[in-house]
Each structure stands twice: as C-alpha cells, then as structure tokens.
CSV table of C-alpha atoms in Angstrom, one decimal:
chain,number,residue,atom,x,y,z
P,1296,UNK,CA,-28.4,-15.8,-5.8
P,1297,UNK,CA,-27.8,-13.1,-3.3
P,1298,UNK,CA,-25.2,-15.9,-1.2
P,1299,UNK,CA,-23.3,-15.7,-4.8
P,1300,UNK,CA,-23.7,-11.7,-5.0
P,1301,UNK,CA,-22.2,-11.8,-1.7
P,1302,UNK,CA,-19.4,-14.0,-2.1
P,1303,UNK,CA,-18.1,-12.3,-5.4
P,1304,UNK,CA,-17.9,-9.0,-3.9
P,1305,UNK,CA,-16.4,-10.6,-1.3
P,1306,UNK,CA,-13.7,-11.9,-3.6
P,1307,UNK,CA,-13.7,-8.9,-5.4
P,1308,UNK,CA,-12.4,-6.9,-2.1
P,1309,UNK,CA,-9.8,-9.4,-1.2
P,1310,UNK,CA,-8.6,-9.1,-4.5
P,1311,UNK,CA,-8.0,-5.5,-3.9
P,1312,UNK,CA,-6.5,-6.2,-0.7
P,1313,UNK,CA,-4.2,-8.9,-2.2
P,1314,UNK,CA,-3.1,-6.2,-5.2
P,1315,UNK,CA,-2.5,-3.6,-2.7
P,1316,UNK,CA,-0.4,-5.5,-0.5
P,1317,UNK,CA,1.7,-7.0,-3.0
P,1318,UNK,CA,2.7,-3.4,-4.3
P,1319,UNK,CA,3.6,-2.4,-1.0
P,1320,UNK,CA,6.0,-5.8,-0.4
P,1321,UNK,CA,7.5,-4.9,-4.1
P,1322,UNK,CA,8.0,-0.8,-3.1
P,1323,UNK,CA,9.5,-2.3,0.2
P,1324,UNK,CA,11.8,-4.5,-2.1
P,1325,UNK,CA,13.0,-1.4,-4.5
P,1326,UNK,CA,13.5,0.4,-1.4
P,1327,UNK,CA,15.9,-2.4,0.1
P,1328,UNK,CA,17.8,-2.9,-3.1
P,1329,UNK,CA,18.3,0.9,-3.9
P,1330,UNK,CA,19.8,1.6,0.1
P,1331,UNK,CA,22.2,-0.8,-0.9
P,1332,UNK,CA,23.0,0.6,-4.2
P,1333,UNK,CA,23.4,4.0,-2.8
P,1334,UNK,CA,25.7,2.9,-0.2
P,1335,UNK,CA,28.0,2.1,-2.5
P,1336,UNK,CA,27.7,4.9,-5.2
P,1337,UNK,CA,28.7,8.7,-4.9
P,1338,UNK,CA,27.7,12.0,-6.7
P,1339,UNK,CA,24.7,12.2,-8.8
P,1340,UNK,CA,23.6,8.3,-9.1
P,1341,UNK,CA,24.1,8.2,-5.2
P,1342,UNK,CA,21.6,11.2,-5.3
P,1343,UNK,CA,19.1,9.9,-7.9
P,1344,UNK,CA,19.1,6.7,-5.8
P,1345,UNK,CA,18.4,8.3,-2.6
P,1346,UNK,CA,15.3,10.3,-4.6
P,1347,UNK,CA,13.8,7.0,-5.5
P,1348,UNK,CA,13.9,6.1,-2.0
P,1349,UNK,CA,12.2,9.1,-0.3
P,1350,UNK,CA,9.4,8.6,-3.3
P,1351,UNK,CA,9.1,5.3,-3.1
P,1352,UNK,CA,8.8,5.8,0.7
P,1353,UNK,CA,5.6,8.2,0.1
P,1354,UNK,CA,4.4,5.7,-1.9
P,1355,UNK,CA,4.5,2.9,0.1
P,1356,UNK,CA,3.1,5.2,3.0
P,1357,UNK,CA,-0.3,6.2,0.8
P,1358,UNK,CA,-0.6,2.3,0.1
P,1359,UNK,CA,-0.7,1.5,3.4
P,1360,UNK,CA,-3.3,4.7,4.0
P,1361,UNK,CA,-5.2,3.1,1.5
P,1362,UNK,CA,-5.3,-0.6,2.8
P,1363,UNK,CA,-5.7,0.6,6.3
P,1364,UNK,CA,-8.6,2.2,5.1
P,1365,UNK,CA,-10.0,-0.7,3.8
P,1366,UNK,CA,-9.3,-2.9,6.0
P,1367,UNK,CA,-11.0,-0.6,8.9
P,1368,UNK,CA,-13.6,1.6,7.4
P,1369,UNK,CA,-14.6,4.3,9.5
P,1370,UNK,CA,-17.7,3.8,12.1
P,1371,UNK,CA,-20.5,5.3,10.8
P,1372,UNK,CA,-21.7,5.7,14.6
P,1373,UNK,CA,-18.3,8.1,14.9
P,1374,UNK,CA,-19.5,10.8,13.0
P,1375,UNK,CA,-22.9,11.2,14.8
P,1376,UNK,CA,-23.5,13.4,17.7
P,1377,UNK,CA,-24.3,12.0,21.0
C-alpha cells in the first residue's frame, strides 16, 4: 500500500514535469515561427508579432522558474543558521 502511494505521487509529479516541459517546447515553437513572420512583415503586424515574442519570452522564462523549482527544491538545511 504505501509502495503504491509512493509510486502514484511519483507519477503524479512527472506528470507535471512532462506538462510543464511540453509548454515550454510549444512557447519555444510560437516563438520560432513568429521571428520568422516578423522578419518578413512591416508596420503594425511586424509590431504585434514582435509583442507576442517578448510575452511569450516571459512566459517561457517563468515556465522554466517553475520547473527548475521542481526539479531542485530548495535545501531545507539552507535556510538554517549554522
């Protein structure tokens, strides 16, 4: 019982991990694909194209907070005084 416990909040977190990385690689992806849209455009679709970077960018960068965080939780012994 506490083996199965284990295991599905095991599988639980990976799953978060897995959702949270896959967001980031499709961000990543609209981020790609809208560069090469603005290269091409001018004016006001250029800009609007360049704001959907610089957000998706801030995005991706509170993701990765997030995942890092996750991935290496702070050390409990870190906050104590020696």
């Amino acid at each position: 019982p506490k083996e199965r416990i284990e295991m599905q909040r095991r599988a639980s977190q990976l799953s978060g991990l897995l959702k949270l990385h896959k967001e980031i690689e499709a961000l990543e992806k609209t981020i790609a694909d809208n560069e090469q849209q603005a290269a091409g455009e001018e004016g006001e679709l250029k800009e609007l194209y360049l704001e959907e970077i610089e957000s998706s960018k801030k995005t991706v960068q509170e993701l990765t907070k997030e995942l890092e965080d996750i991935l290496y939780p702070p050390d409990e012994r870190d906050s104590r005084s020696v």
